[in-house]
Every structure is written in C-alpha cells, then in structure tokens.
mmCIF file of C-alpha atoms and ligand atoms in Angstrom:
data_model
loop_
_atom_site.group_PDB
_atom_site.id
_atom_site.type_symbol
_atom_site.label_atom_id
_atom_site.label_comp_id
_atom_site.label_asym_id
_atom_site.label_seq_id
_atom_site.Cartn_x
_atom_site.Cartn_y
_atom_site.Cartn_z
ATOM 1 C CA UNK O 1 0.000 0.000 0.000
ATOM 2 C CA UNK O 2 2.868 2.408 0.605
ATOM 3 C CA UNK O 3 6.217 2.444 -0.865
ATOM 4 C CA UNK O 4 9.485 3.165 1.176
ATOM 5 C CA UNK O 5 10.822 6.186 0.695
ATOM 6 C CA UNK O 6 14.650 6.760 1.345
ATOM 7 C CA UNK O 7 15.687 10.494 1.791
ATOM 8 C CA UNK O 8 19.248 11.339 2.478
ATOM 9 C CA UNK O 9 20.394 14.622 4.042
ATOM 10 C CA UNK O 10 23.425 15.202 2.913
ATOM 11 C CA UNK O 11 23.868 18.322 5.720
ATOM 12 C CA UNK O 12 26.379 21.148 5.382
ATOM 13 C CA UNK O 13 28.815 18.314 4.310
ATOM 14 C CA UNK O 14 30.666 18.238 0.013
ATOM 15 C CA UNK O 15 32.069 20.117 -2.399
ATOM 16 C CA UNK O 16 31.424 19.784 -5.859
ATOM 17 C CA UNK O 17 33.779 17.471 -6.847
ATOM 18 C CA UNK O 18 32.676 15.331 -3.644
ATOM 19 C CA UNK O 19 29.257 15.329 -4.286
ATOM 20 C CA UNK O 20 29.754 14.320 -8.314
ATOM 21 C CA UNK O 21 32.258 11.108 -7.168
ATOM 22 C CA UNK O 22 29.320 10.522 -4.606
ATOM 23 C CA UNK O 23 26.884 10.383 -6.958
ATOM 24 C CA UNK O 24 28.552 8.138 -9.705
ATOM 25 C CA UNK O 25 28.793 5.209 -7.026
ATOM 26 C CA UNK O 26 24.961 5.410 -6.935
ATOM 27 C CA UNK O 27 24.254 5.032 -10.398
ATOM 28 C CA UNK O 28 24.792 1.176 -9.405
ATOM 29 C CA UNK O 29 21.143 1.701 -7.546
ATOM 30 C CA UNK O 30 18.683 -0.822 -9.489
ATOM 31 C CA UNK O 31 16.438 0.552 -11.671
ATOM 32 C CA UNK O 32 13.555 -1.777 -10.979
ATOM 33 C CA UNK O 33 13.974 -1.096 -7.092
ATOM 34 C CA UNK O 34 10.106 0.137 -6.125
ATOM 35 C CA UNK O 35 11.127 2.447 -3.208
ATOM 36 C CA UNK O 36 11.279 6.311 -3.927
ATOM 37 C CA UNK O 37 14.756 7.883 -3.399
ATOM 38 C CA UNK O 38 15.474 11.433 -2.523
ATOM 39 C CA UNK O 39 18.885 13.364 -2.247
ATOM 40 C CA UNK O 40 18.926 16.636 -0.191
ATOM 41 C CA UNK O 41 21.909 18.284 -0.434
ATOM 42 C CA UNK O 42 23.041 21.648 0.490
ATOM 43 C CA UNK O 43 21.165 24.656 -1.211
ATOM 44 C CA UNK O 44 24.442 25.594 -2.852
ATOM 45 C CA UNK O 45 23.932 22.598 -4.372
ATOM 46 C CA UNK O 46 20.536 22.006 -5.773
ATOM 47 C CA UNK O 47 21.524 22.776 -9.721
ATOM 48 C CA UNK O 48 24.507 21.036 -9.481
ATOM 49 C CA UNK O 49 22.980 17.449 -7.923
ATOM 50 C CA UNK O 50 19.712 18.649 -10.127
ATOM 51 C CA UNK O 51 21.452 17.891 -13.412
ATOM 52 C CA UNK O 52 23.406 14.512 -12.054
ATOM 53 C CA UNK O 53 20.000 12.728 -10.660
ATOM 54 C CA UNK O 54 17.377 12.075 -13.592
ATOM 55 C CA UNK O 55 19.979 9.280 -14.727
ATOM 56 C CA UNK O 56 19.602 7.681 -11.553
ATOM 57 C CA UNK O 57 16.439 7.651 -11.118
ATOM 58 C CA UNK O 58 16.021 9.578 -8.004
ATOM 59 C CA UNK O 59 14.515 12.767 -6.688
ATOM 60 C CA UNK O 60 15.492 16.445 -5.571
ATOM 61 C CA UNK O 61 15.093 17.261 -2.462
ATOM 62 C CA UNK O 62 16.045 20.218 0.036
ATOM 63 C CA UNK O 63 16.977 20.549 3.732
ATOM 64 C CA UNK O 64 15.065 23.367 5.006
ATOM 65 C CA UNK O 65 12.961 26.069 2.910
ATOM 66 C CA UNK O 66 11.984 29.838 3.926
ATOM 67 C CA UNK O 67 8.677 30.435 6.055
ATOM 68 C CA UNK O 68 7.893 33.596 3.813
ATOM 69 C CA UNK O 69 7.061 33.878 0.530
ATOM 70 C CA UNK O 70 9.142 36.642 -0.931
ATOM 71 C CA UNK O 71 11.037 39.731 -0.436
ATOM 72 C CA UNK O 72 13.232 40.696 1.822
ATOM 73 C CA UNK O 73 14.665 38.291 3.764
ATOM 74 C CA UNK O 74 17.946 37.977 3.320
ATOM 75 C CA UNK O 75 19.813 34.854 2.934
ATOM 76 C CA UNK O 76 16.500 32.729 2.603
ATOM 77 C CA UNK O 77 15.444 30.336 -0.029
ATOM 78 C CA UNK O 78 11.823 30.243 -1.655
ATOM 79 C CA UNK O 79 9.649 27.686 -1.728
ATOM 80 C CA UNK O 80 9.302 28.774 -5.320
ATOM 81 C CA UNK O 81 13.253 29.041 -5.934
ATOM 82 C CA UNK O 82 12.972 25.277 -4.514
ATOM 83 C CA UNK O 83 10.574 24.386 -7.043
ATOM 84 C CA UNK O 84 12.373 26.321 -9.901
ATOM 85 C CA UNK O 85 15.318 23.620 -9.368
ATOM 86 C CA UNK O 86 12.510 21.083 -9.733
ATOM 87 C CA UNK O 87 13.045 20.406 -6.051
ATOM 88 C CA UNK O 88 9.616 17.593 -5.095
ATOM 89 C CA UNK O 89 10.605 17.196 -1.484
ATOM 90 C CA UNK O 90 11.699 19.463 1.590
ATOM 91 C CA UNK O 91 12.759 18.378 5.160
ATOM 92 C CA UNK O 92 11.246 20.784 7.383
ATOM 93 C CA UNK O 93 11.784 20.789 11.356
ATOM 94 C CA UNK O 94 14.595 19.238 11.814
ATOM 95 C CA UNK O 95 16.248 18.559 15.043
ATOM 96 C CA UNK O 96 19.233 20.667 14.182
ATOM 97 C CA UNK O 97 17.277 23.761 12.943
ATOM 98 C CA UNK O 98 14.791 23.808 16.228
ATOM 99 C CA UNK O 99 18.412 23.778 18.375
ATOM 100 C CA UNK O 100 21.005 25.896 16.494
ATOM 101 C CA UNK O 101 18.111 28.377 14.948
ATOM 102 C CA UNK O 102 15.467 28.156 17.541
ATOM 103 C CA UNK O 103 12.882 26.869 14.992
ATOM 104 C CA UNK O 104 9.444 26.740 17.082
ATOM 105 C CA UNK O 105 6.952 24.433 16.208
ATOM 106 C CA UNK O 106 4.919 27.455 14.582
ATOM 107 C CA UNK O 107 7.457 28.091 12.330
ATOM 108 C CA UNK O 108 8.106 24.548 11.112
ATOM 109 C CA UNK O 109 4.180 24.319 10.696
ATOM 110 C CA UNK O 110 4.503 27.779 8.417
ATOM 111 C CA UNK O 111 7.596 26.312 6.294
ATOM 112 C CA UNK O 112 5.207 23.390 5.849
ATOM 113 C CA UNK O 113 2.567 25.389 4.428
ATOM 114 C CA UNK O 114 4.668 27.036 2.092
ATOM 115 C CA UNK O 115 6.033 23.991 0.726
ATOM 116 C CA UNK O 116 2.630 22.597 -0.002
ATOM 117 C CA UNK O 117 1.358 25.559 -1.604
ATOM 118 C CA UNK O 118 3.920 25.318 -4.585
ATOM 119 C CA UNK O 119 3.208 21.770 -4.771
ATOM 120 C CA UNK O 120 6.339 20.254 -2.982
ATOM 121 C CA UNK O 121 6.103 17.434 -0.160
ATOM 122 C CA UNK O 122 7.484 18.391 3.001
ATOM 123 C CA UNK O 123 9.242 15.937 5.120
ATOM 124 C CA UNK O 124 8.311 17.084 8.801
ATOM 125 C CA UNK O 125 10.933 16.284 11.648
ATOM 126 C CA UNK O 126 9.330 15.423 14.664
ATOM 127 C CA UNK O 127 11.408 13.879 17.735
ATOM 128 C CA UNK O 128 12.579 14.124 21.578
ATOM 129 C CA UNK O 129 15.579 14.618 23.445
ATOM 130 C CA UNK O 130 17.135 12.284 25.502
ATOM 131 C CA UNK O 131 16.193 14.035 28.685
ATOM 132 C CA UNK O 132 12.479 14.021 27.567
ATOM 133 C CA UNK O 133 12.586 10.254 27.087
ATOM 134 C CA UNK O 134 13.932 9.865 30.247
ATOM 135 C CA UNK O 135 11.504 12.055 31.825
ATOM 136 C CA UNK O 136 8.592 10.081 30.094
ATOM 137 C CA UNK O 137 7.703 13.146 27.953
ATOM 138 C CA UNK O 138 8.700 11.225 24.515
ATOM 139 C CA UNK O 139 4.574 10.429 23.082
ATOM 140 C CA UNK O 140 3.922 14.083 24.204
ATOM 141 C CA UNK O 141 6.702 15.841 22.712
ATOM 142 C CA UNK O 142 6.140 14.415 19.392
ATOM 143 C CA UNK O 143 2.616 14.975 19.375
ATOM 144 C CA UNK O 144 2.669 18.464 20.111
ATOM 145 C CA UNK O 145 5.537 18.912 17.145
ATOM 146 C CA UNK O 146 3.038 17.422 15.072
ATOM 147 C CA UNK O 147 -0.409 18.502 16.356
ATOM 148 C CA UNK O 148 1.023 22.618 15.762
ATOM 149 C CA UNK O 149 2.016 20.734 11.821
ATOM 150 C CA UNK O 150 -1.645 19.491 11.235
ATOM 151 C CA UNK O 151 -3.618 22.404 13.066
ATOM 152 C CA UNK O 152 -1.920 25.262 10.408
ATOM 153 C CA UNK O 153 -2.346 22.790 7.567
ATOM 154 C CA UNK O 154 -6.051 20.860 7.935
ATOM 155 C CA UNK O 155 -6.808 18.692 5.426
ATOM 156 C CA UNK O 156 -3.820 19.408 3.842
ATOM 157 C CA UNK O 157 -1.979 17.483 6.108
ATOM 158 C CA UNK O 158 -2.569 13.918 3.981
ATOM 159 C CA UNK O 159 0.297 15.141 1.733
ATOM 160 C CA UNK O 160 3.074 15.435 4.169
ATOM 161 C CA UNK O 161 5.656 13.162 5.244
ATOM 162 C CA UNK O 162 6.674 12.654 8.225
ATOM 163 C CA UNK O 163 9.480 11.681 9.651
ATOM 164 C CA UNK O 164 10.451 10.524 13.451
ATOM 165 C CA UNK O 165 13.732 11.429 14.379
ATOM 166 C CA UNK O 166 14.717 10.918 18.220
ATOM 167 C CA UNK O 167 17.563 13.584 18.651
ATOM 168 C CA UNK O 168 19.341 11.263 20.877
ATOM 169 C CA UNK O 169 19.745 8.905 18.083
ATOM 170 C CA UNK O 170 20.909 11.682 15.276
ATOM 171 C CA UNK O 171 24.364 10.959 14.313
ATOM 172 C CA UNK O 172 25.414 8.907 17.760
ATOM 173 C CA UNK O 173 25.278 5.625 16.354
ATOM 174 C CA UNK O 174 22.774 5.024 19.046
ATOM 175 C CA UNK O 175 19.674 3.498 16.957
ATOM 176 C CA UNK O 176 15.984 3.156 18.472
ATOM 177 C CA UNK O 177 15.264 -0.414 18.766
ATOM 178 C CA UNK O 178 12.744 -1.191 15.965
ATOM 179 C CA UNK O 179 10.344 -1.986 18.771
ATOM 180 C CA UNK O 180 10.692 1.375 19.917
ATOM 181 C CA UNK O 181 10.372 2.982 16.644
ATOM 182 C CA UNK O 182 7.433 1.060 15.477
ATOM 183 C CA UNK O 183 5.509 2.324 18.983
ATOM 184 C CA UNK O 184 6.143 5.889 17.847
ATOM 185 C CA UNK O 185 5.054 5.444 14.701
ATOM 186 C CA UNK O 186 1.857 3.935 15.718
ATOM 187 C CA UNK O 187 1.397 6.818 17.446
ATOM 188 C CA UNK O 188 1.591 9.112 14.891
ATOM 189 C CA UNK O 189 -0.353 7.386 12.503
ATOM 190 C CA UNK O 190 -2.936 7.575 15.202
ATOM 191 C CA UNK O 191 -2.923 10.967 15.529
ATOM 192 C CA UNK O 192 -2.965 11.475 11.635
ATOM 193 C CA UNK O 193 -5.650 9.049 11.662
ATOM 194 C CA UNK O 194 -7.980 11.257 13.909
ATOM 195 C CA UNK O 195 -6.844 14.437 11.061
ATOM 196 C CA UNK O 196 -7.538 12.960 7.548
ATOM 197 C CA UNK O 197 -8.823 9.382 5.857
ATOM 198 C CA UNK O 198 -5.776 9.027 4.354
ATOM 199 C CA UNK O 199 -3.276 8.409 6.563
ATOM 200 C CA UNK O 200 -2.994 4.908 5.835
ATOM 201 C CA UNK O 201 -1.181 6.182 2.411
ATOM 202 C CA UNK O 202 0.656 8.686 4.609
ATOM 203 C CA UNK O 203 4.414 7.682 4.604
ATOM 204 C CA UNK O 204 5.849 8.001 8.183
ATOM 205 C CA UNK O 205 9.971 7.791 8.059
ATOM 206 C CA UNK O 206 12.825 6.702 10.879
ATOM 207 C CA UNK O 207 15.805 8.501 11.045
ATOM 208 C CA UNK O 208 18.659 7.704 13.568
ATOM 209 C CA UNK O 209 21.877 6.679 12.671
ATOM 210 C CA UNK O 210 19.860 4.632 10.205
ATOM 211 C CA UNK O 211 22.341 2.068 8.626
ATOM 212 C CA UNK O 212 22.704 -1.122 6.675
ATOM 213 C CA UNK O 213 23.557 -3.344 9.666
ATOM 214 C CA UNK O 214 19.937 -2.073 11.008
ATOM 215 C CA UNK O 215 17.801 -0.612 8.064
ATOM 216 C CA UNK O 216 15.795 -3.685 7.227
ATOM 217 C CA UNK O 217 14.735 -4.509 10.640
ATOM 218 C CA UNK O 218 13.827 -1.138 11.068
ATOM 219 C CA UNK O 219 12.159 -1.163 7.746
ATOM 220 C CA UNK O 220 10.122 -4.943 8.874
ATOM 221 C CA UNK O 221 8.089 -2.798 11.112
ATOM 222 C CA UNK O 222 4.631 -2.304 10.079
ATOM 223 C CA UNK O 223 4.458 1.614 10.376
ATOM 224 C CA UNK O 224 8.073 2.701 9.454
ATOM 225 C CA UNK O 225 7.950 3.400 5.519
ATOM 226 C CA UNK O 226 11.672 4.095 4.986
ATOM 227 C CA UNK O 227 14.498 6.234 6.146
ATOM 228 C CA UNK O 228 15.265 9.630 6.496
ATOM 229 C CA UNK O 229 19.328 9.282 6.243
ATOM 230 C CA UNK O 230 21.979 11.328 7.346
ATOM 231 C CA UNK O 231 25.895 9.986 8.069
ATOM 232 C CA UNK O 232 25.407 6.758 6.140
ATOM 233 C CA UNK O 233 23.912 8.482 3.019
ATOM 234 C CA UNK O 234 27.607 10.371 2.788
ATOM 235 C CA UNK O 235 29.063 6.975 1.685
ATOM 236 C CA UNK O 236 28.145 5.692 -1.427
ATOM 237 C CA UNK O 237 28.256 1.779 -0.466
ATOM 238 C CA UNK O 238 26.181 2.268 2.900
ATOM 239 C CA UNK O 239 23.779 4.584 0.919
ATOM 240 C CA UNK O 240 23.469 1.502 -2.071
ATOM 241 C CA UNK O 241 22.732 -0.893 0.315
ATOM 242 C CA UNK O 242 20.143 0.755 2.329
ATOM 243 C CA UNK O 243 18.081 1.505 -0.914
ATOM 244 C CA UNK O 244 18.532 -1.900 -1.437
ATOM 245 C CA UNK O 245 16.778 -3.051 2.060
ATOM 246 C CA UNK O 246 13.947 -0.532 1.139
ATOM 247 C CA UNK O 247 13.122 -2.915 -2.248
HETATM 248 P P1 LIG S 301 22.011 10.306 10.969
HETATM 249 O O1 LIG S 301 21.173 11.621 10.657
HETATM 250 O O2 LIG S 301 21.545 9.257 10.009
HETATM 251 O O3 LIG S 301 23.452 10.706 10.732
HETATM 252 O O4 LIG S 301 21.756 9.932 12.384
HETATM 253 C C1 LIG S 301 19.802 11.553 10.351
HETATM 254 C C2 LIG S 301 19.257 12.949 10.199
HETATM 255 O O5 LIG S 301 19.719 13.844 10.924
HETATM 256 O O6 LIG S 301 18.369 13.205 9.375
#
C-alpha cells in the first residue's frame, strides 16, 4: 500500500567534486527497485545534484525552505526558488534547525505550508531529546511537534511526510530499537488518523543513525515506511545498500 521512501540529508557536508564522485557510485542503484529515493543536499547545491540525478532515477530534495514567501529576507530560499530547481521534497523541522536556529513548532508548521502551496512534499521532523525520554515526555513531545504541523495545515496534512527522528539517536550511532520505533510510529499514525482518511497512504519515516547493519529490521516494522538518512547516506556503499533493504 505504501512504498518506502529513502531520503538522504546530505547536511552542510561536500564540495562539488565530492558530491559528483558521490553520486557516480549510486548510479549502481537498481532501476527496478520500487522504493522512492530522494537526495537533499546543500542549497548551494541544488543545480549542481539537479542535473546529475534524472539518470539515476532519483529525486530532488532540500533541507530546510523559507517560512515567507518573498522579499526581503535575506539569505533565505523560496519555496518557489525550490521548485524552480525542480526540487519535489523538503525536510522541514529538523532537530538541528529547532536547536542551532530556535525553529518553534509554529514556524516549522509555516515552512510546511509554504512547501505545499507550490506543490512540494514536506518531510516534517518530529522527535525528543534524551532528557524528555527519560523524563517520560517522549509520546507528548512528538505529538505536540506534530499537532502545531496538522492544526496550520487541515486537510492538507494527507500530503506530508513525516518523519520521526529521536535527537538522541541523530548521528550517535545510538539506533531506536525497531520496537521502539514502530511504537512511535503507531502513534503518529494515530494521531494522523484522527486528522484525515488518508493516513494509511501517509508515509511516516525513521531517522537515527539509520544504517545497513539495522535498516531492514527497522524497515520490517509495520508503520516505518523508509528512512530519512543522514551519516550513512555520505558513503556511497552504505547509501546503495540501504536503498537496497527498502526494495
Ligand atoms: P544520521 O542523521 O543518520 O546521521 O543519524 C539523520 C538525520 O539527521 O536526518
């Protein structure tokens, strides 16, 4: 009913000579593979990686987009620039924007809007910390990142992605177990559940220190529907391989 989707966030990581060896190793990806694959790299980047993909088969995608529409706003990218590149996807929310730019859960439900109104999917972060695990908070955090998401975008909200990212696994090589993942994921589907008739089609994504020694297990569980990927989508085998557990 719904096809994995692997997105991989490339970060403020390559150069252009990096990202072009990068992407020749993944033109071994097999064509008849039936998941969806997205690259995100760096804005700088989007023309550049825009002209190497349609070989590949695979899809443009961005890391963050602007919460206005035009103007002045210096040193912020469109929603419409995005789309100009023939950018489909957007990761919005991200663990790393709420910390180092204070991104509130308004604003992340704003970028969100503006994505969808030129037409391109936004992959919303949601995720705790490690202290609000610990403290329990975990369900409630993530519901309230999403709830703000699905309150400024109504029935909108059937074409997002989402995508469950604890912080405390981001880049620490600290996975959840799939058990753990799969109960947040319920979760949200539950809550999307309760905002449209479609979430059932609604893609919900893990990310956290996804990799191939732990991608299909992850993958196995009933309400994870493929990766958002960030250290292991930097190497060009790891990266093949994890497509490869998505089918
Ligand atoms: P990671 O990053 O795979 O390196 O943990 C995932 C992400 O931040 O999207």
């Amino acid at each position: 009913m719904r096809n994995n989707l692997i997105a991989a966030n490339w970060k403020m990581n390559g150069d252009t000579a990096s990202n072009a060896a990068l992407l020749a190793g993944l033109r071994l990806a097999n064509p008849n593979r039936s998941c969806e694959v997205v690259i995100c790299p760096p804005a700088a980047y989007l023309g550049q990686v825009q002209a190497l993909l349609p070989e590949m088969g695979f899809v443009l995608g961005a890391q963050d987009v602007s919460a206005f529409e035009s103007g002045a706003y210096t040193g912020e990218v469109s929603a419409a620039m995005l789309r100009d590149f023939g950018v489909r996807y957007v990761i919005v929310g991200h663990s790393e924007r709420r910390k180092h730019h204070a991104e509130s859960d308004e604003l992340v439900a704003q970028k969100t809007k503006r994505a969808l109104a030129v037409g391109i999917t936004p992959i919303v972060c949601v995720g705790e910390t490690w202290a609000e695990r610990e403290a329990g908070l975990a369900e409630q955090t993530v519901k309230r990142q999403l709830a703000a998401v699905i309150h400024a975008n109504g029935h909108c909200i059937s074409e997002i992605v989402v995508a469950y990212e604890p912080v405390w696994a981001i880049g620490t090589g600290q996975t959840a177990t799939p058990e753990v993942a799969q109960q947040v994921h319920a979760l949200l589907r539950a809550q999307l559940r309760a905002a449209t008739e479609r979430s059932d089609r609604m893609r919900i994504l893990y990310g956290g220190s996804m990799n191939p020694g732990n991608a299909a297990q992850l993958l196995a569980q009933e309400d994870i529907d493929g990766g958002l990927v960030g250290g292991a989508s930097l190497k060009g085998a790891d990266f093949l391989s994890l497509v490869s557990a998505a089918g």
